[in-house]
């Protein structure tokens, strides 16, 4: 994979894929421009080097329909503020004759922002003809949309077949450099922490980690499917009945590979998620039939904390409890503090884990906060992503 600094871009029309999927309020104001800021280094570099820059992104899920509520126009406005002195042109469409003539008219150092690529269903279908139209008039393809790299979409994967020169932007390179430290010979001990609601999205990463990690610490609702698969009664806790078999297989694989797979030793229990109040803490089974596990308990925090402290590499994705409620947030917040204080190389992905780190004011103590939750999980599972392969 080439890096953008390794290719000549002066005078060339460069197609840059970014992730400008920013949250908008009801008046279409941008609520948080972190994602725009994240790709500014690549945008500034390309403009300074004299590229004629075509920028593309998705925003929300317009499902193949033009939808003014998901237009990238507000992003063009924000780019204007962030790049004073740069001529920024908002395209009326994604492809077509009008867009092509705007591309052709671009001067060096000018930026053309295309409309939302997902206004076309062919984007998510990775349609070759649509990919070709996206590529029209462009000589270089730069991808900086790490958060979209696990999707085989036209502006991420398909387009690469129609543009000979391609490279990763600064953000994508940084993500890959850090994630490789997790997947390629991580410094040992390597401890992975996985939480969140469902096993379903995490099966590939679990399958991979049970062969690579030294310890795998499991929390969140996911833990209850594992506990039930061990034959324990977990009360009203969330269990994915159709995943009991796979959970058992994953535990067996961990044992065969001598990977420590740890499940919570004690639980904060509540009547329901909505109750917002803890009813009890339990460390023996069966858990009461009318209660559900909503957070890891103090013994688990201490035990997981010890392993985190001894780690030299840490990967964390997913909250260890229903951290949105104050009474059930302690496990996630304590794990955030332990990871931040560990001194290990740490990579954290997933909106909830990042929110916990930020809420605790610990972001500066994490080696790398990934901009793509799903993409980072898939990278750790497979060691690469479709959008990265497309750049090779
Ligand atoms: P995910 O998107 O899979 O990372 O899941 C995140 C969600 O899992 C958050 O909204 C948490 O509230 C939820 N969650 C974490 N632990 C539990 C639990 N023990 N019971 C129910 N939901 C949980």
Short mmCIF file of C-alpha atoms and ligand atoms in Angstrom, two decimals:
data_model
loop_
_atom_site.label_atom_id
_atom_site.label_comp_id
_atom_site.label_asym_id
_atom_site.label_seq_id
_atom_site.Cartn_x
_atom_site.Cartn_y
_atom_site.Cartn_z
CA UNK A 1 0.00 0.00 0.00
CA UNK A 2 1.48 3.33 -1.08
CA UNK A 3 1.27 6.43 1.07
CA UNK A 4 0.06 9.70 -0.42
CA UNK A 5 3.48 11.33 0.07
CA UNK A 6 5.00 8.73 -2.26
CA UNK A 7 3.09 9.81 -5.36
CA UNK A 8 3.24 12.89 -7.56
CA UNK A 9 -0.06 14.76 -7.51
CA UNK A 10 0.77 18.20 -8.92
CA UNK A 11 -1.67 19.17 -11.64
CA UNK A 12 -3.45 15.81 -11.39
CA UNK A 13 -7.12 15.34 -10.65
CA UNK A 14 -7.22 13.35 -7.41
CA UNK A 15 -10.29 11.46 -6.20
CA UNK A 16 -10.16 11.48 -2.39
CA UNK A 17 -12.54 9.22 -0.44
CA UNK A 18 -13.06 10.45 3.12
CA UNK A 19 -15.48 9.72 5.93
CA UNK A 20 -17.54 12.90 6.40
CA UNK A 21 -20.43 10.96 7.95
CA UNK A 22 -20.99 13.67 10.58
CA UNK A 23 -24.02 13.97 12.88
CA UNK A 24 -26.43 16.76 11.83
CA UNK A 25 -29.13 18.41 13.96
CA UNK A 26 -32.69 19.08 12.73
CA UNK A 27 -31.55 22.38 11.16
CA UNK A 28 -28.76 20.52 9.34
CA UNK A 29 -26.04 22.07 11.48
CA UNK A 30 -23.02 19.86 12.08
CA UNK A 31 -23.10 18.70 15.73
CA UNK A 32 -19.56 17.32 15.78
CA UNK A 33 -16.93 17.85 13.08
CA UNK A 34 -14.33 15.37 14.43
CA UNK A 35 -14.53 13.33 11.23
CA UNK A 36 -13.93 16.37 9.03
CA UNK A 37 -10.98 17.42 11.18
CA UNK A 38 -9.57 13.88 10.96
CA UNK A 39 -9.04 14.10 7.19
CA UNK A 40 -7.79 17.70 7.11
CA UNK A 41 -4.09 16.71 7.05
CA UNK A 42 -4.63 14.73 3.82
CA UNK A 43 -6.80 17.44 2.25
CA UNK A 44 -4.32 20.20 3.12
CA UNK A 45 -1.39 18.16 1.86
CA UNK A 46 -3.05 17.45 -1.50
CA UNK A 47 -4.14 21.08 -1.98
CA UNK A 48 -0.68 22.39 -1.10
CA UNK A 49 0.92 19.99 -3.55
CA UNK A 50 -1.23 21.41 -6.35
CA UNK A 51 -3.76 18.62 -6.78
CA UNK A 52 -7.14 19.32 -8.40
CA UNK A 53 -9.10 17.71 -5.59
CA UNK A 54 -12.38 15.81 -5.91
CA UNK A 55 -13.67 14.75 -2.47
CA UNK A 56 -16.32 12.07 -1.89
CA UNK A 57 -18.08 10.70 1.19
CA UNK A 58 -21.28 9.09 2.36
CA UNK A 59 -23.50 10.60 5.05
CA UNK A 60 -26.19 8.63 6.84
CA UNK A 61 -28.23 5.97 5.08
CA UNK A 62 -30.15 7.57 2.20
CA UNK A 63 -30.64 4.08 0.70
CA UNK A 64 -30.02 5.01 -2.91
CA UNK A 65 -32.32 8.07 -2.99
CA UNK A 66 -31.56 11.78 -3.25
CA UNK A 67 -32.37 13.18 0.18
CA UNK A 68 -31.68 16.86 0.98
CA UNK A 69 -31.47 16.00 4.70
CA UNK A 70 -28.37 13.92 3.96
CA UNK A 71 -26.74 16.33 1.52
CA UNK A 72 -23.06 17.11 2.01
CA UNK A 73 -23.76 20.85 1.60
CA UNK A 74 -23.30 21.59 5.33
CA UNK A 75 -19.91 19.89 5.09
CA UNK A 76 -18.91 22.17 2.19
CA UNK A 77 -19.75 25.12 4.45
CA UNK A 78 -17.61 23.77 7.27
CA UNK A 79 -14.71 23.01 4.91
CA UNK A 80 -14.88 26.65 3.82
CA UNK A 81 -14.36 27.72 7.45
CA UNK A 82 -11.58 25.20 8.04
CA UNK A 83 -9.71 25.96 4.80
CA UNK A 84 -9.81 29.74 4.45
CA UNK A 85 -8.60 30.93 1.06
CA UNK A 86 -9.45 27.64 -0.67
CA UNK A 87 -11.99 27.66 -3.46
CA UNK A 88 -14.56 25.01 -2.47
CA UNK A 89 -17.18 23.99 -4.99
CA UNK A 90 -20.25 21.94 -4.00
CA UNK A 91 -21.26 19.53 -6.77
CA UNK A 92 -24.98 19.11 -7.51
CA UNK A 93 -24.56 15.34 -7.96
CA UNK A 94 -22.12 12.46 -7.58
CA UNK A 95 -21.65 11.48 -11.24
CA UNK A 96 -22.85 12.74 -14.62
CA UNK A 97 -22.04 15.38 -17.25
CA UNK A 98 -22.40 18.37 -14.93
CA UNK A 99 -20.05 16.86 -12.35
CA UNK A 100 -17.60 15.87 -15.10
CA UNK A 101 -17.41 19.43 -16.38
CA UNK A 102 -16.84 20.69 -12.82
CA UNK A 103 -14.03 18.14 -12.46
CA UNK A 104 -12.52 19.27 -15.77
CA UNK A 105 -12.69 22.93 -14.74
CA UNK A 106 -10.88 22.43 -11.40
CA UNK A 107 -7.71 24.47 -10.99
CA UNK A 108 -4.72 23.34 -8.95
CA UNK A 109 -5.47 23.78 -5.23
CA UNK A 110 -9.25 23.85 -5.74
CA UNK A 111 -11.64 21.40 -4.09
CA UNK A 112 -14.82 19.92 -5.53
CA UNK A 113 -17.04 18.18 -2.96
CA UNK A 114 -19.31 15.57 -4.54
CA UNK A 115 -22.79 14.87 -3.22
CA UNK A 116 -23.44 11.92 -0.91
CA UNK A 117 -22.21 8.79 -2.75
CA UNK A 118 -25.02 6.76 -1.14
CA UNK A 119 -27.60 8.77 -3.10
CA UNK A 120 -26.92 5.98 -5.60
CA UNK A 121 -27.73 2.39 -4.74
CA UNK A 122 -24.86 1.35 -7.03
CA UNK A 123 -22.46 2.69 -4.37
CA UNK A 124 -23.26 -0.01 -1.82
CA UNK A 125 -23.62 -2.60 -4.63
CA UNK A 126 -20.02 -1.84 -5.68
CA UNK A 127 -21.39 -1.52 -9.22
CA UNK A 128 -18.56 -1.49 -11.82
CA UNK A 129 -20.28 0.98 -14.16
CA UNK A 130 -20.92 3.41 -11.30
CA UNK A 131 -17.31 2.96 -10.12
CA UNK A 132 -16.10 3.82 -13.63
CA UNK A 133 -18.23 6.97 -13.67
CA UNK A 134 -16.89 8.03 -10.28
CA UNK A 135 -13.36 7.62 -11.63
CA UNK A 136 -13.99 9.65 -14.80
CA UNK A 137 -11.47 12.46 -15.24
CA UNK A 138 -9.35 11.38 -12.22
CA UNK A 139 -5.75 10.17 -12.41
CA UNK A 140 -5.09 9.40 -8.73
CA UNK A 141 -7.23 7.68 -6.07
CA UNK A 142 -6.51 8.45 -2.42
CA UNK A 143 -8.43 6.70 0.33
CA UNK A 144 -8.57 8.27 3.79
CA UNK A 145 -11.90 6.75 4.87
CA UNK A 146 -10.70 4.11 7.33
CA UNK A 147 -14.18 3.77 8.87
CA UNK A 148 -15.54 2.62 5.48
CA UNK A 149 -12.70 0.27 4.50
CA UNK A 150 -14.52 -2.85 5.69
CA UNK A 151 -17.23 -2.16 3.10
CA UNK A 152 -16.76 -3.28 -0.50
CA UNK A 153 -18.46 -0.19 -1.92
CA UNK A 154 -17.87 1.57 -5.24
CA UNK A 155 -16.11 4.66 -3.88
CA UNK A 156 -13.93 2.53 -1.59
CA UNK A 157 -13.17 -0.61 -3.62
CA UNK A 158 -14.70 -0.56 -7.14
CA UNK A 159 -13.17 2.77 -8.17
CA UNK A 160 -9.64 1.47 -7.56
CA UNK A 161 -9.80 -0.74 -10.69
CA UNK A 162 -10.36 2.33 -12.86
CA UNK A 163 -7.54 4.52 -11.53
CA UNK A 164 -3.99 3.24 -11.90
CA UNK A 165 -2.34 5.33 -9.19
CA UNK A 166 -3.60 4.91 -5.67
CA UNK A 167 -2.50 5.60 -2.13
CA UNK A 168 -3.57 5.87 1.50
CA UNK A 169 -4.04 9.25 3.16
CA UNK A 170 -2.60 10.22 6.55
CA UNK A 171 -5.57 9.01 8.60
CA UNK A 172 -5.78 5.63 6.88
CA UNK A 173 -2.02 5.12 7.20
CA UNK A 174 -2.06 5.93 10.92
CA UNK A 175 -4.92 3.49 11.54
CA UNK A 176 -3.19 0.70 9.64
CA UNK A 177 0.18 1.36 11.32
CA UNK A 178 -1.38 1.05 14.79
CA UNK A 179 -3.65 -1.87 14.01
CA UNK A 180 -0.72 -3.79 12.55
CA UNK A 181 0.93 -3.53 15.96
CA UNK A 182 -2.04 -5.54 17.22
CA UNK A 183 -2.22 -8.09 14.41
CA UNK A 184 1.45 -8.55 13.41
CA UNK A 185 3.60 -9.81 16.29
CA UNK A 186 2.06 -7.82 19.13
CA UNK A 187 4.32 -7.25 22.13
CA UNK A 188 3.38 -9.80 24.76
CA UNK A 189 1.39 -10.08 26.92
CA UNK A 190 -1.35 -9.07 24.50
CA UNK A 191 -4.66 -8.54 26.25
CA UNK A 192 -7.92 -8.01 24.34
CA UNK A 193 -11.07 -6.68 25.98
CA UNK A 194 -14.40 -7.19 24.26
CA UNK A 195 -17.78 -6.02 25.47
CA UNK A 196 -21.01 -4.70 24.04
CA UNK A 197 -24.38 -6.13 23.29
CA UNK A 198 -23.94 -8.93 20.81
CA UNK A 199 -21.60 -11.78 20.01
CA UNK A 200 -22.97 -11.77 16.48
CA UNK A 201 -20.88 -8.79 15.22
CA UNK A 202 -17.82 -10.05 17.03
CA UNK A 203 -17.56 -13.70 15.97
CA UNK A 204 -14.69 -13.20 13.47
CA UNK A 205 -12.68 -11.11 15.91
CA UNK A 206 -13.30 -13.60 18.74
CA UNK A 207 -12.21 -16.48 16.48
CA UNK A 208 -9.02 -14.63 15.66
CA UNK A 209 -8.21 -13.44 19.18
CA UNK A 210 -8.55 -16.92 20.70
CA UNK A 211 -5.51 -17.87 18.64
CA UNK A 212 -3.47 -14.67 19.07
CA UNK A 213 -4.12 -12.98 22.39
CA UNK A 214 -2.64 -14.04 25.71
CA UNK A 215 -5.85 -13.12 27.49
CA UNK A 216 -9.32 -12.26 26.28
CA UNK A 217 -11.45 -10.39 28.82
CA UNK A 218 -15.15 -10.52 28.09
CA UNK A 219 -17.83 -8.24 29.47
CA UNK A 220 -21.12 -6.64 28.44
CA UNK A 221 -24.24 -8.56 27.53
CA UNK A 222 -22.06 -10.84 25.41
CA UNK A 223 -20.65 -12.43 28.56
CA UNK A 224 -24.04 -13.97 29.45
CA UNK A 225 -24.19 -16.06 26.29
CA UNK A 226 -20.76 -17.46 27.20
CA UNK A 227 -21.79 -18.08 30.82
CA UNK A 228 -24.97 -19.83 29.74
CA UNK A 229 -22.95 -21.91 27.28
CA UNK A 230 -20.95 -23.04 30.33
CA UNK A 231 -24.20 -24.27 31.84
CA UNK A 232 -24.72 -21.44 34.32
CA UNK A 233 -28.12 -19.91 35.00
CA UNK A 234 -27.95 -16.18 34.31
CA UNK A 235 -31.46 -15.02 35.27
CA UNK A 236 -32.97 -12.42 32.95
CA UNK A 237 -29.61 -11.39 31.46
CA UNK A 238 -29.52 -10.99 27.68
CA UNK A 239 -28.57 -14.27 26.03
CA UNK A 240 -28.30 -14.95 22.30
CA UNK A 241 -29.75 -18.46 22.31
CA UNK A 242 -28.69 -19.11 18.72
CA UNK A 243 -25.06 -18.30 19.59
CA UNK A 244 -24.60 -20.75 22.50
CA UNK A 245 -22.98 -23.30 20.22
CA UNK A 246 -20.51 -20.85 18.74
CA UNK A 247 -19.72 -19.48 22.20
CA UNK A 248 -18.88 -23.00 23.36
CA UNK A 249 -16.66 -23.53 20.32
CA UNK A 250 -14.82 -20.27 20.94
CA UNK A 251 -14.16 -21.27 24.58
CA UNK A 252 -12.89 -24.66 23.44
CA UNK A 253 -10.57 -23.02 20.91
CA UNK A 254 -9.21 -20.70 23.58
CA UNK A 255 -8.50 -23.68 25.83
CA UNK A 256 -6.78 -25.59 23.01
CA UNK A 257 -4.59 -22.57 22.28
CA UNK A 258 -3.92 -21.88 25.97
CA UNK A 259 -5.45 -18.43 25.65
CA UNK A 260 -7.04 -17.25 28.89
CA UNK A 261 -10.67 -16.46 28.12
CA UNK A 262 -12.05 -14.69 31.18
CA UNK A 263 -15.70 -14.20 31.98
CA UNK A 264 -17.04 -11.92 34.73
CA UNK A 265 -16.64 -13.28 38.27
CA UNK A 266 -19.39 -11.08 39.68
CA UNK A 267 -22.24 -9.02 38.35
CA UNK A 268 -24.15 -5.84 39.04
CA UNK A 269 -27.79 -6.88 38.73
CA UNK A 270 -30.92 -4.85 37.98
CA UNK A 271 -34.62 -5.47 37.37
CA UNK A 272 -34.27 -4.06 33.86
CA UNK A 273 -32.00 -1.83 31.75
CA UNK A 274 -34.58 0.93 32.12
CA UNK A 275 -34.68 0.68 35.91
CA UNK A 276 -31.43 2.71 36.06
CA UNK A 277 -30.83 1.39 39.56
CA UNK A 278 -28.76 -1.54 40.73
CA UNK A 279 -30.68 -4.15 42.72
CA UNK A 280 -27.80 -6.38 43.86
CA UNK A 281 -24.28 -7.63 43.25
CA UNK A 282 -23.85 -11.38 42.85
CA UNK A 283 -20.87 -13.69 42.51
CA UNK A 284 -22.55 -17.08 42.54
CA UNK A 285 -25.03 -18.99 40.42
CA UNK A 286 -27.83 -19.30 39.68
CA UNK A 287 -28.34 -15.55 39.29
CA UNK A 288 -31.81 -14.57 40.59
CA UNK A 289 -34.45 -15.38 37.99
CA UNK A 290 -36.00 -11.91 38.04
CA UNK A 291 -32.74 -9.95 37.64
CA UNK A 292 -30.34 -9.27 34.78
CA UNK A 293 -26.62 -8.56 34.66
CA UNK A 294 -25.98 -4.95 33.65
CA UNK A 295 -22.32 -4.44 34.60
CA UNK A 296 -19.24 -6.32 35.80
CA UNK A 297 -18.82 -6.30 39.58
CA UNK A 298 -15.87 -5.20 41.75
CA UNK A 299 -14.10 -8.59 41.82
CA UNK A 300 -14.14 -8.70 38.03
CA UNK A 301 -12.86 -5.13 37.82
CA UNK A 302 -9.94 -6.09 40.09
CA UNK A 303 -9.16 -9.33 38.24
CA UNK A 304 -9.37 -7.78 34.74
CA UNK A 305 -7.41 -4.79 36.06
CA UNK A 306 -4.48 -7.06 37.05
CA UNK A 307 -4.22 -8.53 33.57
CA UNK A 308 -4.54 -5.09 31.96
CA UNK A 309 -1.73 -3.80 34.17
CA UNK A 310 0.59 -6.61 33.09
CA UNK A 311 -0.16 -6.16 29.37
CA UNK A 312 2.20 -4.64 26.82
CA UNK A 313 -0.40 -4.54 24.05
CA UNK A 314 -4.13 -3.89 24.54
CA UNK A 315 -7.06 -3.88 22.13
CA UNK A 316 -10.43 -2.80 23.51
CA UNK A 317 -13.83 -2.64 21.83
CA UNK A 318 -17.24 -2.41 23.52
CA UNK A 319 -18.55 -1.34 26.94
CA UNK A 320 -18.50 -3.82 29.84
CA UNK A 321 -21.97 -2.88 30.98
CA UNK A 322 -24.94 -0.63 30.24
CA UNK A 323 -22.65 2.35 30.70
CA UNK A 324 -25.24 4.86 29.46
CA UNK A 325 -26.79 4.63 32.96
CA UNK A 326 -24.64 6.08 35.75
CA UNK A 327 -25.40 3.17 38.10
CA UNK A 328 -24.18 0.60 35.55
CA UNK A 329 -21.15 2.51 34.21
CA UNK A 330 -18.55 1.72 36.83
CA UNK A 331 -17.11 -1.38 35.13
CA UNK A 332 -16.58 0.40 31.82
CA UNK A 333 -15.13 3.52 33.46
CA UNK A 334 -12.73 1.52 35.66
CA UNK A 335 -11.57 -0.54 32.68
CA UNK A 336 -11.04 2.73 30.75
CA UNK A 337 -8.88 4.01 33.61
CA UNK A 338 -6.95 0.72 33.81
CA UNK A 339 -6.21 0.73 30.06
CA UNK A 340 -5.15 4.39 30.18
CA UNK A 341 -2.87 3.73 33.17
CA UNK A 342 -1.33 0.52 31.85
CA UNK A 343 1.58 1.98 29.91
CA UNK A 344 0.86 -0.62 27.21
CA UNK A 345 0.43 0.15 23.53
CA UNK A 346 -3.35 0.58 23.52
CA UNK A 347 -5.83 0.72 20.66
CA UNK A 348 -9.46 1.47 21.44
CA UNK A 349 -12.28 1.25 18.91
CA UNK A 350 -16.07 1.51 18.98
CA UNK A 351 -18.15 4.58 19.80
CA UNK A 352 -19.07 3.48 23.34
CA UNK A 353 -15.57 2.61 24.52
CA UNK A 354 -14.28 5.89 23.07
CA UNK A 355 -17.09 7.82 24.78
CA UNK A 356 -16.10 6.22 28.12
CA UNK A 357 -12.45 7.17 27.61
CA UNK A 358 -13.39 10.73 26.69
CA UNK A 359 -15.83 11.08 29.56
CA UNK A 360 -13.03 10.07 31.92
CA UNK A 361 -10.72 12.64 30.26
CA UNK A 362 -8.23 9.87 29.43
CA UNK A 363 -8.02 10.13 25.63
CA UNK A 364 -4.46 11.47 25.80
CA UNK A 365 -3.29 8.30 27.55
CA UNK A 366 -4.46 5.92 24.84
CA UNK A 367 -1.93 5.19 22.08
CA UNK A 368 -4.55 5.16 19.34
CA UNK A 369 -8.27 5.85 19.27
CA UNK A 370 -9.61 4.29 16.11
CA UNK A 371 -12.02 6.30 13.97
CA UNK A 372 -13.75 3.12 12.80
CA UNK A 373 -15.31 0.69 15.27
CA UNK A 374 -16.50 -1.91 12.77
CA UNK A 375 -13.46 -1.46 10.54
CA UNK A 376 -11.00 -1.91 13.43
CA UNK A 377 -12.78 -5.10 14.57
CA UNK A 378 -12.57 -6.51 11.05
CA UNK A 379 -8.94 -5.51 10.68
CA UNK A 380 -8.05 -7.32 13.89
CA UNK A 381 -10.05 -10.34 12.70
CA UNK A 382 -8.60 -10.62 9.18
CA UNK A 383 -5.38 -8.56 9.22
CA UNK A 384 -6.60 -6.45 6.31
CA UNK A 385 -9.77 -4.88 4.85
CA UNK A 386 -11.35 -4.76 1.36
CA UNK A 387 -10.61 -1.02 1.05
CA UNK A 388 -6.95 -1.61 1.93
CA UNK A 389 -6.61 -4.55 -0.46
CA UNK A 390 -7.98 -2.32 -3.21
CA UNK A 391 -5.01 0.03 -2.76
CA UNK A 392 -2.45 -2.74 -3.25
P1 LIG B 1 -22.16 -2.87 20.89
O1 LIG B 1 -22.75 -1.91 19.92
O2 LIG B 1 -22.31 -4.29 20.51
O3 LIG B 1 -20.73 -2.51 21.27
O4 LIG B 1 -23.03 -2.74 22.22
C1 LIG B 1 -23.11 -1.57 22.97
C2 LIG B 1 -24.31 -1.63 23.88
O5 LIG B 1 -24.25 -2.78 24.72
C3 LIG B 1 -24.44 -0.45 24.80
O6 LIG B 1 -25.56 0.30 24.42
C4 LIG B 1 -24.62 -1.08 26.18
O7 LIG B 1 -25.65 -0.48 26.94
C5 LIG B 1 -25.00 -2.51 25.85
N1 LIG B 1 -24.67 -3.41 26.95
C6 LIG B 1 -23.48 -3.58 27.57
N2 LIG B 1 -23.58 -4.46 28.57
C7 LIG B 1 -24.86 -4.88 28.62
C8 LIG B 1 -25.57 -5.80 29.43
N3 LIG B 1 -24.97 -6.47 30.43
N4 LIG B 1 -26.89 -5.98 29.20
C9 LIG B 1 -27.49 -5.31 28.18
N5 LIG B 1 -26.87 -4.45 27.36
C10 LIG B 1 -25.57 -4.22 27.58
#
